[in-house]
PDB file of C-alpha atoms and ligand atoms in Angstrom:
ATOM      1  CA  MET A   1      65.280  44.477  -7.224  1.00  0.00           C
ATOM      2  CA  THR A   2      66.372  42.038  -4.516  1.00  0.00           C
ATOM      3  CA  ALA A   3      68.048  43.732  -1.621  1.00  0.00           C
ATOM      4  CA  LYS A   4      71.611  43.374  -0.462  1.00  0.00           C
ATOM      5  CA  ILE A   5      71.476  41.950   3.068  1.00  0.00           C
ATOM      6  CA  ILE A   6      73.253  44.171   5.591  1.00  0.00           C
ATOM      7  CA  SER A   7      74.605  41.616   8.056  1.00  0.00           C
ATOM      8  CA  GLY A   8      74.939  42.893  11.597  1.00  0.00           C
ATOM      9  CA  THR A   9      76.414  39.532  12.548  1.00  0.00           C
ATOM     10  CA  GLU A  10      79.340  39.960  10.120  1.00  0.00           C
ATOM     11  CA  THR A  11      79.933  43.625  10.932  1.00  0.00           C
ATOM     12  CA  ALA A  12      79.745  42.964  14.669  1.00  0.00           C
ATOM     13  CA  LYS A  13      82.225  40.097  14.303  1.00  0.00           C
ATOM     14  CA  ALA A  14      84.760  42.342  12.591  1.00  0.00           C
ATOM     15  CA  ILE A  15      84.441  45.052  15.269  1.00  0.00           C
ATOM     16  CA  ARG A  16      84.644  42.480  18.073  1.00  0.00           C
ATOM     17  CA  GLU A  17      87.903  41.121  16.697  1.00  0.00           C
ATOM     18  CA  GLU A  18      89.373  44.630  16.813  1.00  0.00           C
ATOM     19  CA  LEU A  19      88.067  45.100  20.356  1.00  0.00           C
ATOM     20  CA  LYS A  20      89.486  41.778  21.536  1.00  0.00           C
ATOM     21  CA  ALA A  21      92.936  42.805  20.330  1.00  0.00           C
ATOM     22  CA  GLU A  22      92.521  46.192  22.036  1.00  0.00           C
ATOM     23  CA  VAL A  23      91.539  44.539  25.337  1.00  0.00           C
ATOM     24  CA  GLU A  24      94.595  42.248  25.143  1.00  0.00           C
ATOM     25  CA  GLU A  25      96.854  45.223  24.499  1.00  0.00           C
ATOM     26  CA  LEU A  26      95.341  47.241  27.368  1.00  0.00           C
ATOM     27  CA  LYS A  27      96.024  44.346  29.687  1.00  0.00           C
ATOM     28  CA  ALA A  28      99.548  43.582  28.447  1.00  0.00           C
ATOM     29  CA  LYS A  29     100.817  47.156  28.179  1.00  0.00           C
ATOM     30  CA  HIS A  30      98.888  48.994  30.894  1.00  0.00           C
ATOM     31  CA  ASN A  31      97.556  46.276  33.218  1.00  0.00           C
ATOM     32  CA  VAL A  32      94.024  47.595  32.592  1.00  0.00           C
ATOM     33  CA  VAL A  33      91.071  45.161  32.370  1.00  0.00           C
ATOM     34  CA  PRO A  34      87.821  46.820  31.241  1.00  0.00           C
ATOM     35  CA  GLY A  35      84.960  45.951  33.626  1.00  0.00           C
ATOM     36  CA  LEU A  36      81.200  45.908  33.031  1.00  0.00           C
ATOM     37  CA  VAL A  37      78.343  45.259  35.446  1.00  0.00           C
ATOM     38  CA  THR A  38      74.841  44.470  34.231  1.00  0.00           C
ATOM     39  CA  ILE A  39      71.926  44.820  36.612  1.00  0.00           C
ATOM     40  CA  LEU A  40      68.623  43.141  35.848  1.00  0.00           C
ATOM     41  CA  VAL A  41      65.555  43.550  38.035  1.00  0.00           C
ATOM     42  CA  GLY A  42      62.841  40.927  37.552  1.00  0.00           C
ATOM     43  CA  GLU A  43      62.411  37.955  35.260  1.00  0.00           C
ATOM     44  CA  ASP A  44      61.346  39.285  31.882  1.00  0.00           C
ATOM     45  CA  PRO A  45      62.531  36.524  29.481  1.00  0.00           C
ATOM     46  CA  ALA A  46      63.589  38.948  26.712  1.00  0.00           C
ATOM     47  CA  SER A  47      65.612  41.047  29.169  1.00  0.00           C
ATOM     48  CA  GLN A  48      67.167  37.906  30.646  1.00  0.00           C
ATOM     49  CA  SER A  49      68.355  36.779  27.234  1.00  0.00           C
ATOM     50  CA  TYR A  50      69.713  40.265  26.304  1.00  0.00           C
ATOM     51  CA  VAL A  51      71.657  40.513  29.567  1.00  0.00           C
ATOM     52  CA  ALA A  52      73.019  36.984  29.199  1.00  0.00           C
ATOM     53  CA  ALA A  53      74.195  37.820  25.655  1.00  0.00           C
ATOM     54  CA  LYS A  54      75.899  41.008  26.889  1.00  0.00           C
ATOM     55  CA  ASN A  55      77.821  39.128  29.583  1.00  0.00           C
ATOM     56  CA  LYS A  56      78.743  36.272  27.247  1.00  0.00           C
ATOM     57  CA  THR A  57      80.151  38.733  24.702  1.00  0.00           C
ATOM     58  CA  ALA A  58      82.064  40.646  27.388  1.00  0.00           C
ATOM     59  CA  HIS A  59      83.605  37.393  28.582  1.00  0.00           C
ATOM     60  CA  ALA A  60      84.576  36.364  25.029  1.00  0.00           C
ATOM     61  CA  LEU A  61      86.413  39.680  24.553  1.00  0.00           C
ATOM     62  CA  GLY A  62      88.331  39.423  27.828  1.00  0.00           C
ATOM     63  CA  ILE A  63      86.233  42.105  29.543  1.00  0.00           C
ATOM     64  CA  HIS A  64      85.613  41.514  33.253  1.00  0.00           C
ATOM     65  CA  SER A  65      81.846  41.229  33.670  1.00  0.00           C
ATOM     66  CA  GLU A  66      79.556  40.957  36.652  1.00  0.00           C
ATOM     67  CA  GLN A  67      75.917  39.976  36.235  1.00  0.00           C
ATOM     68  CA  ILE A  68      73.545  41.020  39.005  1.00  0.00           C
ATOM     69  CA  THR A  69      69.973  39.696  38.990  1.00  0.00           C
ATOM     70  CA  LEU A  70      67.552  41.104  41.538  1.00  0.00           C
ATOM     71  CA  PRO A  71      63.983  40.013  42.349  1.00  0.00           C
ATOM     72  CA  ALA A  72      61.102  41.970  40.755  1.00  0.00           C
ATOM     73  CA  ASP A  73      60.085  43.426  44.144  1.00  0.00           C
ATOM     74  CA  THR A  74      63.502  45.040  44.778  1.00  0.00           C
ATOM     75  CA  GLY A  75      63.042  48.536  46.216  1.00  0.00           C
ATOM     76  CA  GLU A  76      64.192  51.684  44.440  1.00  0.00           C
ATOM     77  CA  LYS A  77      66.517  52.594  47.312  1.00  0.00           C
ATOM     78  CA  GLU A  78      68.209  49.182  47.179  1.00  0.00           C
ATOM     79  CA  LEU A  79      68.828  49.590  43.446  1.00  0.00           C
ATOM     80  CA  LEU A  80      70.125  53.151  43.879  1.00  0.00           C
ATOM     81  CA  ASP A  81      72.519  51.953  46.598  1.00  0.00           C
ATOM     82  CA  LEU A  82      73.816  49.225  44.309  1.00  0.00           C
ATOM     83  CA  VAL A  83      74.421  51.732  41.499  1.00  0.00           C
ATOM     84  CA  GLU A  84      76.278  53.925  43.997  1.00  0.00           C
ATOM     85  CA  LYS A  85      78.446  50.975  45.012  1.00  0.00           C
ATOM     86  CA  TYR A  86      79.493  50.374  41.404  1.00  0.00           C
ATOM     87  CA  ASN A  87      80.001  54.097  40.785  1.00  0.00           C
ATOM     88  CA  SER A  88      82.905  53.889  43.227  1.00  0.00           C
ATOM     89  CA  ASP A  89      84.216  50.431  42.258  1.00  0.00           C
ATOM     90  CA  PRO A  90      87.534  50.893  40.389  1.00  0.00           C
ATOM     91  CA  LYS A  91      87.227  47.472  38.663  1.00  0.00           C
ATOM     92  CA  ILE A  92      84.009  48.611  36.955  1.00  0.00           C
ATOM     93  CA  HIS A  93      84.077  51.048  34.015  1.00  0.00           C
ATOM     94  CA  GLY A  94      80.578  50.450  32.701  1.00  0.00           C
ATOM     95  CA  ILE A  95      77.240  50.165  34.535  1.00  0.00           C
ATOM     96  CA  LEU A  96      74.193  48.935  32.665  1.00  0.00           C
ATOM     97  CA  VAL A  97      70.767  48.764  34.273  1.00  0.00           C
ATOM     98  CA  GLN A  98      68.571  46.751  31.912  1.00  0.00           C
ATOM     99  CA  LEU A  99      65.322  48.474  30.933  1.00  0.00           C
ATOM    100  CA  PRO A 100      62.418  48.343  31.373  1.00  0.00           C
ATOM    101  CA  LEU A 101      62.434  48.415  35.174  1.00  0.00           C
ATOM    102  CA  PRO A 102      59.422  47.283  37.244  1.00  0.00           C
ATOM    103  CA  LYS A 103      56.769  50.015  37.488  1.00  0.00           C
ATOM    104  CA  HIS A 104      57.397  50.841  41.173  1.00  0.00           C
ATOM    105  CA  ILE A 105      60.944  52.019  40.328  1.00  0.00           C
ATOM    106  CA  ASP A 106      61.500  55.478  38.832  1.00  0.00           C
ATOM    107  CA  GLU A 107      63.582  54.718  35.730  1.00  0.00           C
ATOM    108  CA  GLY A 108      64.742  58.314  35.316  1.00  0.00           C
ATOM    109  CA  LYS A 109      66.001  58.456  38.886  1.00  0.00           C
ATOM    110  CA  VAL A 110      68.042  55.276  38.426  1.00  0.00           C
ATOM    111  CA  LEU A 111      69.555  56.376  35.105  1.00  0.00           C
ATOM    112  CA  PHE A 112      70.416  59.742  36.646  1.00  0.00           C
ATOM    113  CA  ALA A 113      72.208  57.987  39.537  1.00  0.00           C
ATOM    114  CA  ILE A 114      74.729  56.276  37.237  1.00  0.00           C
ATOM    115  CA  ASP A 115      78.050  58.132  37.042  1.00  0.00           C
ATOM    116  CA  PRO A 116      77.979  59.707  33.536  1.00  0.00           C
ATOM    117  CA  ASP A 117      81.607  58.558  33.116  1.00  0.00           C
ATOM    118  CA  LYS A 118      80.438  54.926  33.562  1.00  0.00           C
ATOM    119  CA  ASP A 119      77.204  55.313  31.602  1.00  0.00           C
ATOM    120  CA  VAL A 120      78.127  52.963  28.745  1.00  0.00           C
ATOM    121  CA  ASP A 121      74.456  52.840  27.678  1.00  0.00           C
ATOM    122  CA  GLY A 122      74.573  56.585  26.943  1.00  0.00           C
ATOM    123  CA  PHE A 123      71.228  57.127  28.721  1.00  0.00           C
ATOM    124  CA  HIS A 124      72.291  59.639  31.403  1.00  0.00           C
ATOM    125  CA  PRO A 125      70.933  63.144  30.651  1.00  0.00           C
ATOM    126  CA  VAL A 126      74.508  64.480  30.665  1.00  0.00           C
ATOM    127  CA  ASN A 127      75.462  62.107  27.847  1.00  0.00           C
ATOM    128  CA  VAL A 128      72.160  62.691  26.022  1.00  0.00           C
ATOM    129  CA  GLY A 129      72.845  66.438  26.164  1.00  0.00           C
ATOM    130  CA  LYS A 130      76.429  66.036  24.968  1.00  0.00           C
ATOM    131  CA  MET A 131      75.234  63.895  22.082  1.00  0.00           C
ATOM    132  CA  MET A 132      72.667  66.560  21.111  1.00  0.00           C
ATOM    133  CA  VAL A 133      75.351  69.219  20.794  1.00  0.00           C
ATOM    134  CA  GLY A 134      77.829  66.862  19.113  1.00  0.00           C
ATOM    135  CA  GLU A 135      80.330  66.636  21.987  1.00  0.00           C
ATOM    136  CA  GLN A 136      82.414  63.545  22.732  1.00  0.00           C
ATOM    137  CA  CYS A 137      80.343  61.163  24.934  1.00  0.00           C
ATOM    138  CA  PHE A 138      79.097  57.587  25.203  1.00  0.00           C
ATOM    139  CA  LEU A 139      76.666  57.165  22.318  1.00  0.00           C
ATOM    140  CA  PRO A 140      73.599  54.998  22.982  1.00  0.00           C
ATOM    141  CA  CYS A 141      74.374  51.510  21.705  1.00  0.00           C
ATOM    142  CA  THR A 142      71.491  50.736  19.350  1.00  0.00           C
ATOM    143  CA  PRO A 143      71.524  54.113  17.524  1.00  0.00           C
ATOM    144  CA  HIS A 144      75.314  53.889  17.292  1.00  0.00           C
ATOM    145  CA  GLY A 145      75.012  50.369  15.837  1.00  0.00           C
ATOM    146  CA  VAL A 146      72.452  51.605  13.307  1.00  0.00           C
ATOM    147  CA  LEU A 147      74.832  54.375  12.193  1.00  0.00           C
ATOM    148  CA  GLU A 148      77.722  51.933  11.818  1.00  0.00           C
ATOM    149  CA  LEU A 149      75.593  49.588   9.684  1.00  0.00           C
ATOM    150  CA  ILE A 150      74.464  52.430   7.417  1.00  0.00           C
ATOM    151  CA  GLN A 151      78.000  53.748   7.023  1.00  0.00           C
ATOM    152  CA  ARG A 152      79.653  50.375   6.502  1.00  0.00           C
ATOM    153  CA  SER A 153      77.019  49.437   3.885  1.00  0.00           C
ATOM    154  CA  GLY A 154      78.320  52.362   1.821  1.00  0.00           C
ATOM    155  CA  THR A 155      75.008  54.267   1.945  1.00  0.00           C
ATOM    156  CA  GLU A 156      75.271  58.033   1.406  1.00  0.00           C
ATOM    157  CA  THR A 157      73.558  59.889   4.250  1.00  0.00           C
ATOM    158  CA  SER A 158      74.374  63.484   3.311  1.00  0.00           C
ATOM    159  CA  GLY A 159      71.185  65.084   1.992  1.00  0.00           C
ATOM    160  CA  ALA A 160      69.312  61.749   2.206  1.00  0.00           C
ATOM    161  CA  GLU A 161      65.688  61.628   3.311  1.00  0.00           C
ATOM    162  CA  VAL A 162      65.832  59.590   6.512  1.00  0.00           C
ATOM    163  CA  VAL A 163      62.539  58.515   8.034  1.00  0.00           C
ATOM    164  CA  VAL A 164      62.546  57.083  11.557  1.00  0.00           C
ATOM    165  CA  VAL A 165      59.466  55.248  12.833  1.00  0.00           C
ATOM    166  CA  GLY A 166      59.279  55.246  16.642  1.00  0.00           C
ATOM    167  CA  ARG A 167      60.150  57.968  19.167  1.00  0.00           C
ATOM    168  CA  SER A 168      61.589  56.057  22.135  1.00  0.00           C
ATOM    169  CA  ASN A 169      64.375  57.548  24.241  1.00  0.00           C
ATOM    170  CA  ILE A 170      66.480  54.442  23.555  1.00  0.00           C
ATOM    171  CA  VAL A 171      66.265  54.369  19.753  1.00  0.00           C
ATOM    172  CA  GLY A 172      63.980  56.737  17.842  1.00  0.00           C
ATOM    173  CA  LYS A 173      64.914  60.108  19.364  1.00  0.00           C
ATOM    174  CA  PRO A 174      68.683  59.534  19.536  1.00  0.00           C
ATOM    175  CA  VAL A 175      68.985  57.924  16.092  1.00  0.00           C
ATOM    176  CA  ALA A 176      67.083  60.838  14.533  1.00  0.00           C
ATOM    177  CA  ASN A 177      69.422  63.253  16.295  1.00  0.00           C
ATOM    178  CA  LEU A 178      72.575  61.432  15.193  1.00  0.00           C
ATOM    179  CA  MET A 179      71.448  61.264  11.555  1.00  0.00           C
ATOM    180  CA  LEU A 180      71.044  65.019  11.366  1.00  0.00           C
ATOM    181  CA  GLN A 181      74.369  65.958  12.964  1.00  0.00           C
ATOM    182  CA  LYS A 182      76.752  67.978  10.840  1.00  0.00           C
ATOM    183  CA  ARG A 183      79.401  65.296  10.359  1.00  0.00           C
ATOM    184  CA  GLU A 184      80.323  62.220   8.339  1.00  0.00           C
ATOM    185  CA  GLY A 185      77.481  59.674   8.575  1.00  0.00           C
ATOM    186  CA  GLY A 186      74.973  62.445   9.369  1.00  0.00           C
ATOM    187  CA  ASN A 187      73.807  65.495   7.382  1.00  0.00           C
ATOM    188  CA  ALA A 188      70.482  63.832   6.559  1.00  0.00           C
ATOM    189  CA  THR A 189      67.044  65.421   6.357  1.00  0.00           C
ATOM    190  CA  VAL A 190      65.220  63.620   9.147  1.00  0.00           C
ATOM    191  CA  THR A 191      61.527  62.922   9.725  1.00  0.00           C
ATOM    192  CA  LEU A 192      60.475  61.244  12.965  1.00  0.00           C
ATOM    193  CA  CYS A 193      57.137  59.387  12.810  1.00  0.00           C
ATOM    194  CA  HIS A 194      55.195  58.019  15.767  1.00  0.00           C
ATOM    195  CA  THR A 195      51.801  56.724  16.828  1.00  0.00           C
ATOM    196  CA  ARG A 196      50.146  60.131  16.313  1.00  0.00           C
ATOM    197  CA  THR A 197      51.595  60.681  12.833  1.00  0.00           C
ATOM    198  CA  LYS A 198      48.646  61.432  10.526  1.00  0.00           C
ATOM    199  CA  ASP A 199      49.815  59.795   7.310  1.00  0.00           C
ATOM    200  CA  MET A 200      52.633  57.349   8.021  1.00  0.00           C
ATOM    201  CA  ASP A 201      52.735  55.967   4.467  1.00  0.00           C
ATOM    202  CA  PHE A 202      53.307  59.427   2.999  1.00  0.00           C
ATOM    203  CA  HIS A 203      56.537  59.619   4.976  1.00  0.00           C
ATOM    204  CA  THR A 204      57.770  56.033   4.697  1.00  0.00           C
ATOM    205  CA  LYS A 205      57.287  56.098   0.908  1.00  0.00           C
ATOM    206  CA  ARG A 206      59.617  59.090   0.549  1.00  0.00           C
ATOM    207  CA  ALA A 207      62.432  57.584   2.604  1.00  0.00           C
ATOM    208  CA  ASP A 208      65.857  56.971   1.066  1.00  0.00           C
ATOM    209  CA  ILE A 209      66.791  55.396   4.404  1.00  0.00           C
ATOM    210  CA  LEU A 210      64.023  53.958   6.588  1.00  0.00           C
ATOM    211  CA  ILE A 211      64.794  53.145  10.240  1.00  0.00           C
ATOM    212  CA  VAL A 212      62.004  51.305  12.023  1.00  0.00           C
ATOM    213  CA  ALA A 213      61.897  50.983  15.816  1.00  0.00           C
ATOM    214  CA  ALA A 214      58.195  50.718  16.601  1.00  0.00           C
ATOM    215  CA  GLY A 215      57.979  47.352  18.364  1.00  0.00           C
ATOM    216  CA  VAL A 216      55.191  46.106  16.089  1.00  0.00           C
ATOM    217  CA  PRO A 217      55.950  42.843  14.243  1.00  0.00           C
ATOM    218  CA  ASN A 218      55.976  43.037  10.418  1.00  0.00           C
ATOM    219  CA  MET A 219      54.377  46.485  10.497  1.00  0.00           C
ATOM    220  CA  ILE A 220      56.070  47.919   7.387  1.00  0.00           C
ATOM    221  CA  LYS A 221      54.993  46.231   4.139  1.00  0.00           C
ATOM    222  CA  ALA A 222      56.366  46.523   0.599  1.00  0.00           C
ATOM    223  CA  ASP A 223      53.634  48.967  -0.503  1.00  0.00           C
ATOM    224  CA  GLN A 224      54.812  51.446   2.166  1.00  0.00           C
ATOM    225  CA  VAL A 225      58.359  51.847   0.824  1.00  0.00           C
ATOM    226  CA  LYS A 226      59.889  53.095  -2.377  1.00  0.00           C
ATOM    227  CA  GLU A 227      62.032  51.110  -4.790  1.00  0.00           C
ATOM    228  CA  GLY A 228      65.721  51.287  -3.808  1.00  0.00           C
ATOM    229  CA  VAL A 229      65.247  52.240  -0.128  1.00  0.00           C
ATOM    230  CA  VAL A 230      67.819  51.207   2.501  1.00  0.00           C
ATOM    231  CA  VAL A 231      65.946  49.636   5.446  1.00  0.00           C
ATOM    232  CA  ILE A 232      67.238  49.296   8.988  1.00  0.00           C
ATOM    233  CA  ASP A 233      64.916  47.158  11.103  1.00  0.00           C
ATOM    234  CA  VAL A 234      65.459  47.675  14.828  1.00  0.00           C
ATOM    235  CA  GLY A 235      62.457  45.574  15.910  1.00  0.00           C
ATOM    236  CA  VAL A 236      62.972  42.384  17.887  1.00  0.00           C
ATOM    237  CA  ASN A 237      59.537  40.888  18.475  1.00  0.00           C
ATOM    238  CA  ARG A 238      58.952  37.457  19.985  1.00  0.00           C
ATOM    239  CA  ILE A 239      56.127  36.007  17.901  1.00  0.00           C
ATOM    240  CA  GLY A 240      56.183  32.400  19.102  1.00  0.00           C
ATOM    241  CA  MET A 241      58.207  29.496  20.320  1.00  0.00           C
ATOM    242  CA  SER A 242      59.886  26.777  18.244  1.00  0.00           C
ATOM    243  CA  ASP A 243      59.498  23.057  19.086  1.00  0.00           C
ATOM    244  CA  SER A 244      62.943  23.188  20.724  1.00  0.00           C
ATOM    245  CA  GLY A 245      61.776  26.036  23.020  1.00  0.00           C
ATOM    246  CA  LYS A 246      63.626  28.861  21.252  1.00  0.00           C
ATOM    247  CA  ALA A 247      61.877  32.200  20.724  1.00  0.00           C
ATOM    248  CA  ILE A 248      60.810  32.884  17.127  1.00  0.00           C
ATOM    249  CA  LEU A 249      61.707  36.490  16.287  1.00  0.00           C
ATOM    250  CA  ALA A 250      60.259  38.942  13.780  1.00  0.00           C
ATOM    251  CA  GLY A 251      61.330  42.468  12.981  1.00  0.00           C
ATOM    252  CA  ASP A 252      59.108  45.518  12.543  1.00  0.00           C
ATOM    253  CA  VAL A 253      59.534  45.186   8.769  1.00  0.00           C
ATOM    254  CA  ASP A 254      57.939  42.483   6.639  1.00  0.00           C
ATOM    255  CA  PHE A 255      61.334  41.256   5.445  1.00  0.00           C
ATOM    256  CA  GLU A 256      60.125  38.854   2.724  1.00  0.00           C
ATOM    257  CA  SER A 257      58.100  41.425   0.791  1.00  0.00           C
ATOM    258  CA  VAL A 258      60.242  44.518   1.483  1.00  0.00           C
ATOM    259  CA  LYS A 259      63.504  42.826   0.410  1.00  0.00           C
ATOM    260  CA  GLU A 260      62.119  42.597  -3.147  1.00  0.00           C
ATOM    261  CA  LYS A 261      61.928  46.402  -3.344  1.00  0.00           C
ATOM    262  CA  ALA A 262      64.772  47.622  -1.148  1.00  0.00           C
ATOM    263  CA  ALA A 263      68.371  48.219  -2.226  1.00  0.00           C
ATOM    264  CA  ALA A 264      69.603  46.964   1.146  1.00  0.00           C
ATOM    265  CA  ILE A 265      67.973  45.656   4.327  1.00  0.00           C
ATOM    266  CA  THR A 266      68.962  44.326   7.756  1.00  0.00           C
ATOM    267  CA  PRO A 267      67.555  40.914   8.763  1.00  0.00           C
ATOM    268  CA  VAL A 268      66.029  39.965  12.143  1.00  0.00           C
ATOM    269  CA  PRO A 269      67.761  38.258  13.816  1.00  0.00           C
ATOM    270  CA  GLY A 270      71.317  39.034  12.703  1.00  0.00           C
ATOM    271  CA  GLY A 271      70.883  42.731  11.940  1.00  0.00           C
ATOM    272  CA  VAL A 272      70.902  45.508  14.521  1.00  0.00           C
ATOM    273  CA  GLY A 273      70.852  43.158  17.567  1.00  0.00           C
ATOM    274  CA  PRO A 274      74.492  42.010  17.436  1.00  0.00           C
ATOM    275  CA  MET A 275      75.572  45.602  16.764  1.00  0.00           C
ATOM    276  CA  THR A 276      73.903  46.886  19.954  1.00  0.00           C
ATOM    277  CA  ILE A 277      75.922  44.493  22.085  1.00  0.00           C
ATOM    278  CA  THR A 278      79.120  45.277  20.205  1.00  0.00           C
ATOM    279  CA  MET A 279      78.715  49.021  20.715  1.00  0.00           C
ATOM    280  CA  LEU A 280      78.223  48.369  24.434  1.00  0.00           C
ATOM    281  CA  MET A 281      81.581  46.575  24.465  1.00  0.00           C
ATOM    282  CA  LYS A 282      83.172  49.432  22.525  1.00  0.00           C
ATOM    283  CA  ASN A 283      81.866  51.956  25.079  1.00  0.00           C
ATOM    284  CA  THR A 284      83.128  49.815  27.965  1.00  0.00           C
ATOM    285  CA  VAL A 285      86.630  49.619  26.489  1.00  0.00           C
ATOM    286  CA  GLN A 286      86.545  53.377  25.788  1.00  0.00           C
ATOM    287  CA  SER A 287      85.504  54.000  29.404  1.00  0.00           C
ATOM    288  CA  ALA A 288      88.361  51.847  30.732  1.00  0.00           C
ATOM    289  CA  ARG A 289      90.801  53.854  28.608  1.00  0.00           C
ATOM    290  CA  GLN A 290      89.383  57.130  29.896  1.00  0.00           C
ATOM    291  CA  HIS A 291      89.516  55.997  33.528  1.00  0.00           C
ATOM    292  CA  ALA A 292      93.157  54.958  33.055  1.00  0.00           C
ATOM    293  CA  GLY A 293      94.020  58.326  31.515  1.00  0.00           C
ATOM    294  CA  LEU A 294      94.749  56.689  28.156  1.00  0.00           C
ATOM    295  CA  ALA A 295      92.135  58.515  26.059  1.00  0.00           C
TER     296      ALA A 295
HETATM  297  N1  GUN B   1      66.402  47.595  27.014  1.00  0.00           N
HETATM  298  C1  GUN B   1      66.290  47.478  25.662  1.00  0.00           C
HETATM  299  N2  GUN B   1      67.408  47.947  25.055  1.00  0.00           N
HETATM  300  C2  GUN B   1      68.238  48.338  26.048  1.00  0.00           C
HETATM  301  C3  GUN B   1      69.556  48.893  26.059  1.00  0.00           C
HETATM  302  O1  GUN B   1      70.178  49.140  25.020  1.00  0.00           O
HETATM  303  N3  GUN B   1      70.071  49.150  27.291  1.00  0.00           N
HETATM  304  C4  GUN B   1      69.389  48.915  28.447  1.00  0.00           C
HETATM  305  N4  GUN B   1      69.981  49.229  29.598  1.00  0.00           N
HETATM  306  N5  GUN B   1      68.168  48.408  28.468  1.00  0.00           N
HETATM  307  C5  GUN B   1      67.601  48.113  27.278  1.00  0.00           C
END
């Protein structure tokens, strides 16, 4: 079997076109321009490129975007004050503080300081809690993108064995939670594997849908999956630099070998990555609607 490629690039493009039209309509009919601020502390090259991509996409969709870059030695208080400033800025409907933050800053404290109604990342404990109980909230962007890709690829999730590798707050925990919710696109039997899992292969080999977010390049090989599995690779690992100075990326899944066994698989790049950014835009537009009393 050679897998169908689940293109995040194509799916993201389709959703972005819908969003662009929605932004134009919001502006024309209601004089509302969705606004996003991204805050980056430090000079991590991967974070710099993610934040730049988020702002570029916002701009392309007609979303007002502000990009704040602070030095790595910025104090926690200074960052908290900045978040507070944007909490009360009516032009801004979404606040994103890029993670990870430098070690001297308490990440939890900063995420908690963001107004939950502007938390377009879906990381505030209020939104995490709402998601857990299935209430309307901002869903975290990468897990939401993963769900969209699975659904739009026509994969049945109800009763499926879903195995998630990786237990981060950003991907593993929320995606596992979303897949087991009692609703369309959920209803799966979910296993969450992590670094202390005793027999990883036992689990990955039983998966109907395998979601990998471990941050280890090419970790999952063909002999660890079953024939016909649907594979969602969340990993974005920089494994080198091309002659032209561009980062060479690899996923957490050994794409070349696994694609010969899988029914469907996401590539890296061009899989989950573009979906994450698109879901951020979707949340920002949703937030603008809510703030204008239109949702
Ligand atoms: N770092 C890696 N992924 C993300 C994300 O989705 N949002 C934020 N804020 N930081 C990240």
